[in-house]
Each structure stands twice: as structure tokens, then as C-alpha cells.
Short mmCIF file of N, CA and C in Angstrom, two decimals:
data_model
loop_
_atom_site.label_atom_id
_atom_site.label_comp_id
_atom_site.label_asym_id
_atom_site.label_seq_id
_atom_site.Cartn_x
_atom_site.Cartn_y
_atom_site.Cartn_z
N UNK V 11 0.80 -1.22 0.00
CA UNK V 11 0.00 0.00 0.00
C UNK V 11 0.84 1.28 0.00
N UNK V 12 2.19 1.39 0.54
CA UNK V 12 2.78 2.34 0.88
C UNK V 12 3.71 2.72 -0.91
N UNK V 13 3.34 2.11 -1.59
CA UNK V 13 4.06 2.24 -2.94
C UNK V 13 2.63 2.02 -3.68
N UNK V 14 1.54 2.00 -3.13
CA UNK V 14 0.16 2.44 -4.26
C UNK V 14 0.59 4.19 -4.92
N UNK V 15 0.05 3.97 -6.03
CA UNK V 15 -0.33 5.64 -6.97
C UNK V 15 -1.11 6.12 -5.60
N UNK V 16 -1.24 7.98 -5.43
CA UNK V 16 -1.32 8.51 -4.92
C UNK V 16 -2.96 9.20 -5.41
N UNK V 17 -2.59 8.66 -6.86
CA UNK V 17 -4.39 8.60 -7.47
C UNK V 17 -5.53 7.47 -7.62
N UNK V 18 -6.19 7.58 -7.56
CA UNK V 18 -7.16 6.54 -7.86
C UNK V 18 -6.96 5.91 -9.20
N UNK V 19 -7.02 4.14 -9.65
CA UNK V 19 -6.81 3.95 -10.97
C UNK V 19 -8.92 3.80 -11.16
N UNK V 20 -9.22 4.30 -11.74
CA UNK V 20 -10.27 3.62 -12.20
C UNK V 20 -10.36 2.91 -13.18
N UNK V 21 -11.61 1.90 -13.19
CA UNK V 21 -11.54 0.68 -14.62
C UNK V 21 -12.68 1.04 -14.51
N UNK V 22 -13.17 0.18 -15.95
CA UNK V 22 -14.78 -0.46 -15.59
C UNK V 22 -14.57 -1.99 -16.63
N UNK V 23 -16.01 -2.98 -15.58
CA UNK V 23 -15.71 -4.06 -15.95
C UNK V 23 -16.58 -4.34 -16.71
N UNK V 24 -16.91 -4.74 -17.80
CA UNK V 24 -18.40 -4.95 -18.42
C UNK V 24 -18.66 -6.65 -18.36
N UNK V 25 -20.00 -6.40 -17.69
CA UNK V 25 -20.78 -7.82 -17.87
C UNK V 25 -22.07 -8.42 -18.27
N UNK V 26 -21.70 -9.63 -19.00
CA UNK V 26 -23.01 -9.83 -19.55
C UNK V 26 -23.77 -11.09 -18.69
N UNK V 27 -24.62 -10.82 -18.97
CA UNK V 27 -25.18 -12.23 -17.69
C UNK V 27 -24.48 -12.44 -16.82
N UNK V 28 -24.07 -11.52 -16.32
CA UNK V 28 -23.46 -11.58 -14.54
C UNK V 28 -22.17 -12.10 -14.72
N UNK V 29 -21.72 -12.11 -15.89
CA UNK V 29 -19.90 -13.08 -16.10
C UNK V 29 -19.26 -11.45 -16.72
N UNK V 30 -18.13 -11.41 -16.41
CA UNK V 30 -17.26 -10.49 -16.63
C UNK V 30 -16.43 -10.79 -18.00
N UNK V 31 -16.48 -9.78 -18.71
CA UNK V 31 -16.52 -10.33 -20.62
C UNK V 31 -15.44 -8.85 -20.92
N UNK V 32 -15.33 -7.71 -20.19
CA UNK V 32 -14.19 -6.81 -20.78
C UNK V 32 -14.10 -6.20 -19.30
N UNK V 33 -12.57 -5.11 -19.55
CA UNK V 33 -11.65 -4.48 -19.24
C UNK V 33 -11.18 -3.72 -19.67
N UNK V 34 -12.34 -2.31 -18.60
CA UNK V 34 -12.14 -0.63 -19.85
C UNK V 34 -12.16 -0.87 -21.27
N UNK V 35 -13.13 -1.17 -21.68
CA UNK V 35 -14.05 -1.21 -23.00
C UNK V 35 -13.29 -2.32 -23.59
N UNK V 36 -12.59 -3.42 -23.18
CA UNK V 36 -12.05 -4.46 -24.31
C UNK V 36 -11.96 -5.97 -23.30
N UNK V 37 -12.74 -6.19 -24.96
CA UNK V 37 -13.49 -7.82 -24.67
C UNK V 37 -12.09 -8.61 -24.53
N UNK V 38 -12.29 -9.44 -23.28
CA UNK V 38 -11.10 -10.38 -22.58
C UNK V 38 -11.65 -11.79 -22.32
N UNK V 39 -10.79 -12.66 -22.18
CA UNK V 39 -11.18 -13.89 -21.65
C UNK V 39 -11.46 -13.35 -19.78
N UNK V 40 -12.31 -14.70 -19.33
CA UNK V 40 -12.30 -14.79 -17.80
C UNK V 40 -10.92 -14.56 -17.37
N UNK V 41 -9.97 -15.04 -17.97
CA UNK V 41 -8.62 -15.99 -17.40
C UNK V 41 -7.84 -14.23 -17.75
N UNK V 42 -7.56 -13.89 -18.50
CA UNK V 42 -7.28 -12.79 -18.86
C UNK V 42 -7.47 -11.87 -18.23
N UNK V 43 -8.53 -11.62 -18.18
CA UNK V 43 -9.54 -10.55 -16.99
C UNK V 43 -9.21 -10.17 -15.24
N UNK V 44 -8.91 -11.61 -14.85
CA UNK V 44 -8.10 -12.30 -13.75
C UNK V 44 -6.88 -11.33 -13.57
N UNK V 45 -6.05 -12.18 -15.12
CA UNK V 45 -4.78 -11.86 -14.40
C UNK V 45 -4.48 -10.28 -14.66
N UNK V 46 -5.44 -9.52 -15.61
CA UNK V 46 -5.30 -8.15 -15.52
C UNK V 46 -5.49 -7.21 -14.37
N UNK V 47 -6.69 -7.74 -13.27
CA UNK V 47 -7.37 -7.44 -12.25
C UNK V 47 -5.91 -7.94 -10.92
N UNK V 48 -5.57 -8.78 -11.16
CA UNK V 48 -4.27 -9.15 -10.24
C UNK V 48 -3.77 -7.71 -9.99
N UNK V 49 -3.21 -7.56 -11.05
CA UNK V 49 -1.89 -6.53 -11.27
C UNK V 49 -2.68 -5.32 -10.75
N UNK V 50 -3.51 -4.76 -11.39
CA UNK V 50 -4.03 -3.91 -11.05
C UNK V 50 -4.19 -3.63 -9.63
N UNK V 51 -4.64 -4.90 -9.04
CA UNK V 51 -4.77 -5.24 -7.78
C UNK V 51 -3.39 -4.96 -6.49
N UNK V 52 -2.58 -5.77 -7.11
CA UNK V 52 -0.88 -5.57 -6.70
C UNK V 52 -0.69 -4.41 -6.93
N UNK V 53 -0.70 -3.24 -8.01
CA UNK V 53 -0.32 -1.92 -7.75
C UNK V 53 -0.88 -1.10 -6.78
N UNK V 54 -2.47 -1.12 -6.82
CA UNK V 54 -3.09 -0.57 -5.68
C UNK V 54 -3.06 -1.13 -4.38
N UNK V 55 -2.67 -2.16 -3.51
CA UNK V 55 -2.59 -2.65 -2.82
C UNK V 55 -3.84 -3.37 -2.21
N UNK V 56 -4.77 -3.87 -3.19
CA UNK V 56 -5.51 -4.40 -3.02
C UNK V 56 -5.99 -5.72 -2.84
N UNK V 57 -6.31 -7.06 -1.99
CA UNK V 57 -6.75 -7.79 -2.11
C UNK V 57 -5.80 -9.03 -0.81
N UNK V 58 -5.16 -8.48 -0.14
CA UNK V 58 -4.76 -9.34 1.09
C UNK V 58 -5.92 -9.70 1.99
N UNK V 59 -6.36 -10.60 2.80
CA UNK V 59 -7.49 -11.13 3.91
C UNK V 59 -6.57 -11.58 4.46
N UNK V 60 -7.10 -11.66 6.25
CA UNK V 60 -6.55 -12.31 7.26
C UNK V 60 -7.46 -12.24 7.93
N UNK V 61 -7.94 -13.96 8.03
CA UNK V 61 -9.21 -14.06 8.64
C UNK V 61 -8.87 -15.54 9.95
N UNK V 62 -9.57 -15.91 10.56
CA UNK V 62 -10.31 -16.34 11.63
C UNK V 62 -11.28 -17.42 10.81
N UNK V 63 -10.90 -18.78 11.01
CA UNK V 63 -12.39 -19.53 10.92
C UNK V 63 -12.52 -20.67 11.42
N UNK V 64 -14.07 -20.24 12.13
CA UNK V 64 -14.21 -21.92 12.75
C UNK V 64 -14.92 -22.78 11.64
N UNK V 65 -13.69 -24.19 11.87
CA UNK V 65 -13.97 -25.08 11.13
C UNK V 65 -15.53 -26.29 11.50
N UNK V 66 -15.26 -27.06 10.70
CA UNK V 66 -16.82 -27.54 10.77
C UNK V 66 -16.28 -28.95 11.52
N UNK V 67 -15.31 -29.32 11.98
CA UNK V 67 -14.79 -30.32 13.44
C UNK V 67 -14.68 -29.57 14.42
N UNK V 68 -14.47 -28.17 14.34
CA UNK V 68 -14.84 -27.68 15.76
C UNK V 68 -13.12 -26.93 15.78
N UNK V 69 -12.67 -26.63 15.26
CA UNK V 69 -11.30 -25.85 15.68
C UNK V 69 -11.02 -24.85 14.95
N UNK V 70 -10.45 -24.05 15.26
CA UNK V 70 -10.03 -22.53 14.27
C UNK V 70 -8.93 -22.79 13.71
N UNK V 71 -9.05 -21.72 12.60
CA UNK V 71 -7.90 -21.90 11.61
C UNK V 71 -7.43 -20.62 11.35
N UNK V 72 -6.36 -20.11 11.27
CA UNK V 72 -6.34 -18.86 10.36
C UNK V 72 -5.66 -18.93 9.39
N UNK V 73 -6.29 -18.24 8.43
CA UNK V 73 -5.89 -17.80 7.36
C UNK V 73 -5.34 -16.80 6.57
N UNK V 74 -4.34 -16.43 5.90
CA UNK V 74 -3.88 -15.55 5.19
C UNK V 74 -4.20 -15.57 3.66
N UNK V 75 -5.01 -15.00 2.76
CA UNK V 75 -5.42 -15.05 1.35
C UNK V 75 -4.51 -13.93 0.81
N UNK V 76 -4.49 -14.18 -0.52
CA UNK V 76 -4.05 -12.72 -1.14
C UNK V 76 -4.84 -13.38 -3.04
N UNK V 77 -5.25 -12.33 -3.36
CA UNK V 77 -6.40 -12.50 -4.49
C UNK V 77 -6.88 -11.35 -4.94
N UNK V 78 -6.02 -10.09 -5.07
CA UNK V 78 -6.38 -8.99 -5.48
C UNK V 78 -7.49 -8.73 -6.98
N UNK V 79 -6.97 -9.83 -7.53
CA UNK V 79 -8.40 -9.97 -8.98
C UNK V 79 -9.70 -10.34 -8.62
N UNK V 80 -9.33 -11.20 -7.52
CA UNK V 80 -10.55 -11.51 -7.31
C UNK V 80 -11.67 -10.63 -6.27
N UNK V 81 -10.95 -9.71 -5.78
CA UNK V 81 -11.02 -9.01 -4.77
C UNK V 81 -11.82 -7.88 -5.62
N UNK V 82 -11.40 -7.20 -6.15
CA UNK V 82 -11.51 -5.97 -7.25
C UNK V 82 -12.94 -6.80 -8.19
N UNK V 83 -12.92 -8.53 -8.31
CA UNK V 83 -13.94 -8.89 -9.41
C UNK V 83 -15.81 -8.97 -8.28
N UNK V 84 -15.47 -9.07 -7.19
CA UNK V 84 -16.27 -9.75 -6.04
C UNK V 84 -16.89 -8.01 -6.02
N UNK V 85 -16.32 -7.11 -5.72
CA UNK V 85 -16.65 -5.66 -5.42
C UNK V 85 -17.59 -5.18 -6.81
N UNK V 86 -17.12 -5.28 -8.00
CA UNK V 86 -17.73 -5.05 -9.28
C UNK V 86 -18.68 -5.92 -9.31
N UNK V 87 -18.74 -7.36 -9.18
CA UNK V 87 -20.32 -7.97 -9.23
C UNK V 87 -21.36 -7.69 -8.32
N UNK V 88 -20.85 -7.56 -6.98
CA UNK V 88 -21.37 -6.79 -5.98
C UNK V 88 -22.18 -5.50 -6.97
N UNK V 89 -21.89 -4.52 -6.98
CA UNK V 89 -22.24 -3.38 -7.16
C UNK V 89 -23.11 -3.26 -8.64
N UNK V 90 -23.34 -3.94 -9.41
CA UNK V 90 -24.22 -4.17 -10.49
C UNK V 90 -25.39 -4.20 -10.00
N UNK V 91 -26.06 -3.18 -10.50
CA UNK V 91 -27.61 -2.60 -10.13
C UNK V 91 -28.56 -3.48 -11.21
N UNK V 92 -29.71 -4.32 -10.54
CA UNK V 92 -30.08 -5.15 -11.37
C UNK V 92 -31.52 -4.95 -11.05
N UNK V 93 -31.80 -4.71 -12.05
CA UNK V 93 -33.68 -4.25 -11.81
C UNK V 93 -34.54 -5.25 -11.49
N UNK V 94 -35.60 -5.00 -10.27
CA UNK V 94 -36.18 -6.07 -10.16
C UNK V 94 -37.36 -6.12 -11.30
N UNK V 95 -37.78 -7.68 -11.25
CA UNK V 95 -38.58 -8.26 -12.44
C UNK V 95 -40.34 -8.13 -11.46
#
């Protein structure tokens, strides 16, 4: 975080039926999309977790994740305004 841009990067992700299909106006694979959202991710300092979980035998675990594409992809599906029927 301490070597993130000092500006905001903005993107936008376009999706069709709820699957993520481009990256700032250009059509990408899933897999593609990913590893573009990584980086992006890694420059902004986005996408580390450190979590706590109780397991389903009964003991805690912790965990350390790092998944900045996926992090940045979870926030954008999130936020898709979808009209109700």
C-alpha cells in the first residue's frame, strides 16, 4: 500500500449475464480478466485477507489469502444494479 499511486486507478468491468466479458471497453477472456485485475490489484494494494475460521470439526484456523483480482472482481459484481422483475 505504501508504494500504491497517490491517485485513484479507475476501470470499468463490463458484464453480460453476470460473467465479466471486458476491461475498460475491451473484450477479454475470464482468465485474462483475472490476471489483468491481479496486477491492477498488486499496484493498488488491493486484495490481502486475514481471517479467523471456525472449522466444521470444531477448531479454528487462520488464514492468510491474497487474491487482489478476485477481490476488485467480487466488489464489481457486488455493485451491479439489477432491476427487479
Amino acid at each position: 500500500p505504501e508504494e500504491a499511486p497517490d491517485k485513484a486507478t479507475i476501470i470499468e468491468i463490463g458484464f453480460e449475464e453476470g460473467d465479466a466479458v471486458s476491461l475498460d471497453g475491451k473484450a477479454m477472456s475470464p482468465a485474462t480478466i483475472l490476471e489483468a485485475l491481479n496486477k491492477l490489484g498488486h499496484d493498488n494494494g488491493i486484495g490481502r485477507i486475514d481471517l479467523v475460521e471456525n472449522r466444521f470439526v470444531g477448531m479454528k484456523s487462520r488464514g492468510i489469502y491474497e487474491t487482489p483480482g478476485g477481490t476488485i472482481l467480487l466488489a464489481a459484481h457486488r455493485a451491479i444494479d439489477v432491476p427487479s422483475r
